Amino acid sequence: MELDQVKKFFAKDKYATETTGIEILEADGGRSKIQLKLDERHKNALGFTMGAVYFTMADFAFAVATNSSPENNVASVTLTSSISMMNSAKSDLLFAEAFPLKDGRSSSFYQIDIYEFLDGKKRPIAVAQTTGYKVRK
């Protein structure tokens, strides 16, 4: 799918795109890149970015990466997912990139890196790993 088609399709994911505010930057060849501009709605009671924000970014990046290929008769759904937090966000702009470590006939295993740029350097925030299962549409 072309990027405009991917964005149109995933606009139906109201939680990720409207409630959270995630934007799709790239989707090609089983990979994706998204971004999120943080604001007050993303903060927890302590003033830090909620862990659920990172998990939503990882889940959405996985969905975009695995469901924007030309194989229109197959969709991927999450079987398991885990996330490890490494740093708290210091900037107000986060990115997530999803890429396959294994992409088989019926299952896949993806890594999703969440990061920010601070002083011009890429700074890791979290890393997620997701196992997907392919189903016929």
C-alpha atoms as an extended CHARMM CRD file, in Angstrom:
* protein
*
       137  EXT
         1         1  MET       CA              0.0000000000        0.0000000000        0.0000000000  PROA      1               0.0000000000
         2         2  GLU       CA              1.0410000000        3.5600000000       -0.6130000000  PROA      2               0.0000000000
         3         3  LEU       CA              1.5990000000        5.6790000000        2.5060000000  PROA      3               0.0000000000
         4         4  ASP       CA             -1.6090000000        7.6760000000        1.9070000000  PROA      4               0.0000000000
         5         5  GLN       CA             -3.5990000000        4.4190000000        1.7290000000  PROA      5               0.0000000000
         6         6  VAL       CA             -1.9670000000        3.1760000000        4.9320000000  PROA      6               0.0000000000
         7         7  LYS       CA             -2.8440000000        6.4140000000        6.7360000000  PROA      7               0.0000000000
         8         8  LYS       CA             -6.4320000000        6.2440000000        5.4780000000  PROA      8               0.0000000000
         9         9  PHE       CA             -6.8190000000        2.6130000000        6.5800000000  PROA      9               0.0000000000
        10        10  PHE       CA             -5.3260000000        3.2000000000       10.0450000000  PROA      10              0.0000000000
        11        11  ALA       CA             -7.3550000000        6.3780000000       10.5950000000  PROA      11              0.0000000000
        12        12  LYS       CA            -10.0370000000        3.8750000000       11.6510000000  PROA      12              0.0000000000
        13        13  ASP       CA             -7.8580000000        3.1160000000       14.7030000000  PROA      13              0.0000000000
        14        14  LYS       CA             -9.3670000000        6.0190000000       16.6340000000  PROA      14              0.0000000000
        15        15  TYR       CA             -7.5980000000        5.2770000000       19.9190000000  PROA      15              0.0000000000
        16        16  ALA       CA             -4.0960000000        5.4500000000       18.4490000000  PROA      16              0.0000000000
        17        17  THR       CA             -4.6780000000        8.2290000000       15.9350000000  PROA      17              0.0000000000
        18        18  GLU       CA             -7.2610000000       10.4970000000       17.6040000000  PROA      18              0.0000000000
        19        19  THR       CA             -7.1670000000        9.8290000000       21.3480000000  PROA      19              0.0000000000
        20        20  THR       CA             -3.4110000000        9.3720000000       21.5820000000  PROA      20              0.0000000000
        21        21  GLY       CA             -2.3900000000       11.4530000000       18.5490000000  PROA      21              0.0000000000
        22        22  ILE       CA              0.0640000000        9.0880000000       16.8550000000  PROA      22              0.0000000000
        23        23  GLU       CA              1.0780000000        9.8960000000       13.2640000000  PROA      23              0.0000000000
        24        24  ILE       CA              2.3620000000        7.4110000000       10.6970000000  PROA      24              0.0000000000
        25        25  LEU       CA              5.5890000000        8.5410000000        9.0260000000  PROA      25              0.0000000000
        26        26  GLU       CA              6.6190000000        5.3940000000        7.1100000000  PROA      26              0.0000000000
        27        27  ALA       CA              5.1780000000        1.9790000000        6.2750000000  PROA      27              0.0000000000
        28        28  ASP       CA              7.0100000000       -0.2310000000        3.8280000000  PROA      28              0.0000000000
        29        29  GLY       CA              8.1930000000       -3.8140000000        3.5000000000  PROA      29              0.0000000000
        30        30  GLY       CA              6.9780000000       -5.0010000000        6.8910000000  PROA      30              0.0000000000
        31        31  ARG       CA              8.4920000000       -2.0080000000        8.6800000000  PROA      31              0.0000000000
        32        32  SER       CA              7.0050000000        1.1690000000       10.0880000000  PROA      32              0.0000000000
        33        33  LYS       CA              7.9080000000        4.4530000000       11.7340000000  PROA      33              0.0000000000
        34        34  ILE       CA              5.4950000000        6.5620000000       13.7480000000  PROA      34              0.0000000000
        35        35  GLN       CA              5.7200000000        9.6810000000       15.8960000000  PROA      35              0.0000000000
        36        36  LEU       CA              3.8540000000       11.1710000000       18.8250000000  PROA      36              0.0000000000
        37        37  LYS       CA              3.9150000000       14.7250000000       20.1280000000  PROA      37              0.0000000000
        38        38  LEU       CA              3.5170000000       14.5010000000       23.8840000000  PROA      38              0.0000000000
        39        39  ASP       CA              1.2840000000       16.8450000000       25.8640000000  PROA      39              0.0000000000
        40        40  GLU       CA             -0.4330000000       16.9090000000       29.2690000000  PROA      40              0.0000000000
        41        41  ARG       CA             -2.8870000000       14.0980000000       28.3900000000  PROA      41              0.0000000000
        42        42  HSD       CA              0.0650000000       11.6800000000       28.1480000000  PROA      42              0.0000000000
        43        43  LYS       CA              1.3410000000       12.3280000000       31.7030000000  PROA      43              0.0000000000
        44        44  ASN       CA              0.7460000000       10.2380000000       34.8160000000  PROA      44              0.0000000000
        45        45  ALA       CA              0.1080000000       11.5970000000       38.3260000000  PROA      45              0.0000000000
        46        46  LEU       CA              3.8690000000       11.9930000000       38.8800000000  PROA      46              0.0000000000
        47        47  GLY       CA              4.2620000000       14.1190000000       35.7590000000  PROA      47              0.0000000000
        48        48  PHE       CA              6.0330000000       11.4480000000       33.6980000000  PROA      48              0.0000000000
        49        49  THR       CA              4.8280000000        9.9740000000       30.4120000000  PROA      49              0.0000000000
        50        50  MET       CA              2.5180000000        7.0440000000       31.1920000000  PROA      50              0.0000000000
        51        51  GLY       CA              3.8210000000        3.5870000000       30.3420000000  PROA      51              0.0000000000
        52        52  ALA       CA              0.5840000000        2.9770000000       28.4430000000  PROA      52              0.0000000000
        53        53  VAL       CA              1.6690000000        5.6480000000       25.9640000000  PROA      53              0.0000000000
        54        54  TYR       CA              4.8100000000        3.6760000000       25.1250000000  PROA      54              0.0000000000
        55        55  PHE       CA              2.8540000000        0.4460000000       24.8950000000  PROA      55              0.0000000000
        56        56  THR       CA              0.2700000000        2.0450000000       22.5940000000  PROA      56              0.0000000000
        57        57  MET       CA              3.0620000000        3.3290000000       20.3610000000  PROA      57              0.0000000000
        58        58  ALA       CA              4.6460000000       -0.1380000000       20.2020000000  PROA      58              0.0000000000
        59        59  ASP       CA              1.3290000000       -1.8630000000       19.5030000000  PROA      59              0.0000000000
        60        60  PHE       CA              0.3720000000        0.6100000000       16.7860000000  PROA      60              0.0000000000
        61        61  ALA       CA              3.8150000000        0.5100000000       15.1250000000  PROA      61              0.0000000000
        62        62  PHE       CA              3.5350000000       -3.2990000000       15.0320000000  PROA      62              0.0000000000
        63        63  ALA       CA              0.0280000000       -3.1190000000       13.5350000000  PROA      63              0.0000000000
        64        64  VAL       CA              1.1200000000       -0.6640000000       10.8400000000  PROA      64              0.0000000000
        65        65  ALA       CA              4.2430000000       -2.6710000000        9.9740000000  PROA      65              0.0000000000
        66        66  THR       CA              2.4510000000       -6.0060000000        9.7110000000  PROA      66              0.0000000000
        67        67  ASN       CA             -0.8030000000       -4.8810000000        8.1070000000  PROA      67              0.0000000000
        68        68  SER       CA              0.2940000000       -2.4840000000        5.3850000000  PROA      68              0.0000000000
        69        69  SER       CA              1.7650000000       -5.0030000000        2.9570000000  PROA      69              0.0000000000
        70        70  PRO       CA              0.2060000000       -5.8820000000       -0.4070000000  PROA      70              0.0000000000
        71        71  GLU       CA             -1.0150000000       -9.2480000000        1.0050000000  PROA      71              0.0000000000
        72        72  ASN       CA             -4.5980000000       -8.0500000000        1.3210000000  PROA      72              0.0000000000
        73        73  ASN       CA             -5.9630000000      -11.4790000000        2.2510000000  PROA      73              0.0000000000
        74        74  VAL       CA             -3.7960000000      -11.8300000000        5.4020000000  PROA      74              0.0000000000
        75        75  ALA       CA             -3.8810000000       -9.7770000000        8.5910000000  PROA      75              0.0000000000
        76        76  SER       CA             -1.6430000000       -9.9850000000       11.6550000000  PROA      76              0.0000000000
        77        77  VAL       CA             -2.8660000000       -9.8770000000       15.2240000000  PROA      77              0.0000000000
        78        78  THR       CA             -0.8470000000       -9.7540000000       18.4370000000  PROA      78              0.0000000000
        79        79  LEU       CA             -0.3630000000      -12.9960000000       20.3500000000  PROA      79              0.0000000000
        80        80  THR       CA              2.0530000000      -11.7020000000       22.9810000000  PROA      80              0.0000000000
        81        81  SER       CA              3.8590000000       -8.4790000000       23.6090000000  PROA      81              0.0000000000
        82        82  SER       CA              6.3390000000       -7.2710000000       26.2010000000  PROA      82              0.0000000000
        83        83  ILE       CA              7.9600000000       -3.9360000000       26.7710000000  PROA      83              0.0000000000
        84        84  SER       CA             11.0040000000       -2.7920000000       28.7210000000  PROA      84              0.0000000000
        85        85  MET       CA             11.2930000000        0.8270000000       29.7540000000  PROA      85              0.0000000000
        86        86  MET       CA             14.8190000000        2.2470000000       29.6470000000  PROA      86              0.0000000000
        87        87  ASN       CA             14.4310000000        6.0000000000       30.1350000000  PROA      87              0.0000000000
        88        88  SER       CA             11.7070000000        8.5100000000       30.8220000000  PROA      88              0.0000000000
        89        89  ALA       CA             11.0330000000       10.8680000000       27.9360000000  PROA      89              0.0000000000
        90        90  LYS       CA             12.6490000000       14.2850000000       28.2980000000  PROA      90              0.0000000000
        91        91  SER       CA             11.4800000000       15.8050000000       25.0250000000  PROA      91              0.0000000000
        92        92  ASP       CA              7.9490000000       16.2040000000       23.7050000000  PROA      92              0.0000000000
        93        93  LEU       CA              8.4490000000       14.2260000000       20.4810000000  PROA      93              0.0000000000
        94        94  LEU       CA              8.7780000000       10.4330000000       20.4510000000  PROA      94              0.0000000000
        95        95  PHE       CA              9.3310000000        7.9920000000       17.6000000000  PROA      95              0.0000000000
        96        96  ALA       CA              8.7710000000        4.2540000000       17.2910000000  PROA      96              0.0000000000
        97        97  GLU       CA             10.1540000000        1.9480000000       14.6220000000  PROA      97              0.0000000000
        98        98  ALA       CA              8.9460000000       -1.6170000000       14.1090000000  PROA      98              0.0000000000
        99        99  PHE       CA             10.9130000000       -4.2130000000       12.1910000000  PROA      99              0.0000000000
       100       100  PRO       CA             10.7180000000       -8.0010000000       11.8460000000  PROA      100             0.0000000000
       101       101  LEU       CA             13.2060000000      -10.3410000000       13.4590000000  PROA      101             0.0000000000
       102       102  LYS       CA             11.2190000000      -13.2840000000       12.0070000000  PROA      102             0.0000000000
       103       103  ASP       CA              8.4260000000      -13.1680000000        9.4670000000  PROA      103             0.0000000000
       104       104  GLY       CA              7.1220000000      -16.6370000000        8.7330000000  PROA      104             0.0000000000
       105       105  ARG       CA              4.1100000000      -18.1210000000        7.0070000000  PROA      105             0.0000000000
       106       106  SER       CA              1.8210000000      -18.0940000000       10.0580000000  PROA      106             0.0000000000
       107       107  SER       CA              3.6610000000      -16.0680000000       12.6980000000  PROA      107             0.0000000000
       108       108  SER       CA              6.0470000000      -13.1720000000       13.0810000000  PROA      108             0.0000000000
       109       109  PHE       CA              8.2970000000      -11.7280000000       15.7640000000  PROA      109             0.0000000000
       110       110  TYR       CA              8.9370000000       -7.9840000000       15.7840000000  PROA      110             0.0000000000
       111       111  GLN       CA             11.0670000000       -5.5540000000       17.7030000000  PROA      111             0.0000000000
       112       112  ILE       CA              9.7940000000       -2.0450000000       18.2600000000  PROA      112             0.0000000000
       113       113  ASP       CA             12.2590000000        0.6430000000       19.3310000000  PROA      113             0.0000000000
       114       114  ILE       CA             10.8560000000        3.7710000000       20.9680000000  PROA      114             0.0000000000
       115       115  TYR       CA             13.1890000000        6.7500000000       21.1600000000  PROA      115             0.0000000000
       116       116  GLU       CA             13.5980000000       10.5070000000       21.1810000000  PROA      116             0.0000000000
       117       117  PHE       CA             16.2550000000       12.8940000000       19.9700000000  PROA      117             0.0000000000
       118       118  LEU       CA             17.9550000000       14.8490000000       22.7190000000  PROA      118             0.0000000000
       119       119  ASP       CA             20.7500000000       17.2990000000       21.9060000000  PROA      119             0.0000000000
       120       120  GLY       CA             20.8200000000       15.8350000000       18.3920000000  PROA      120             0.0000000000
       121       121  LYS       CA             21.3980000000       12.2840000000       19.6360000000  PROA      121             0.0000000000
       122       122  LYS       CA             19.0330000000        9.3270000000       19.4630000000  PROA      122             0.0000000000
       123       123  ARG       CA             18.0600000000        8.3790000000       23.0390000000  PROA      123             0.0000000000
       124       124  PRO       CA             16.2970000000        5.0520000000       23.7080000000  PROA      124             0.0000000000
       125       125  ILE       CA             13.0990000000        5.1940000000       25.7480000000  PROA      125             0.0000000000
       126       126  ALA       CA             11.7110000000        1.6460000000       25.4940000000  PROA      126             0.0000000000
       127       127  VAL       CA             11.9590000000       -1.5510000000       23.4860000000  PROA      127             0.0000000000
       128       128  ALA       CA              9.0820000000       -3.9250000000       22.8370000000  PROA      128             0.0000000000
       129       129  GLN       CA              8.9260000000       -7.3870000000       21.3410000000  PROA      129             0.0000000000
       130       130  THR       CA              5.7220000000       -8.6620000000       19.8140000000  PROA      130             0.0000000000
       131       131  THR       CA              4.7360000000      -12.0490000000       18.4540000000  PROA      131             0.0000000000
       132       132  GLY       CA              2.0720000000      -11.8710000000       15.7790000000  PROA      132             0.0000000000
       133       133  TYR       CA             -0.2150000000      -14.4700000000       14.2800000000  PROA      133             0.0000000000
       134       134  LYS       CA             -1.3830000000      -14.2610000000       10.6690000000  PROA      134             0.0000000000
       135       135  VAL       CA             -5.0690000000      -14.7770000000        9.9740000000  PROA      135             0.0000000000
       136       136  ARG       CA             -7.0620000000      -14.7900000000        6.7630000000  PROA      136             0.0000000000
       137       137  LYS       CA             -9.3520000000      -11.8130000000        6.2940000000  PROA      137             0.0000000000
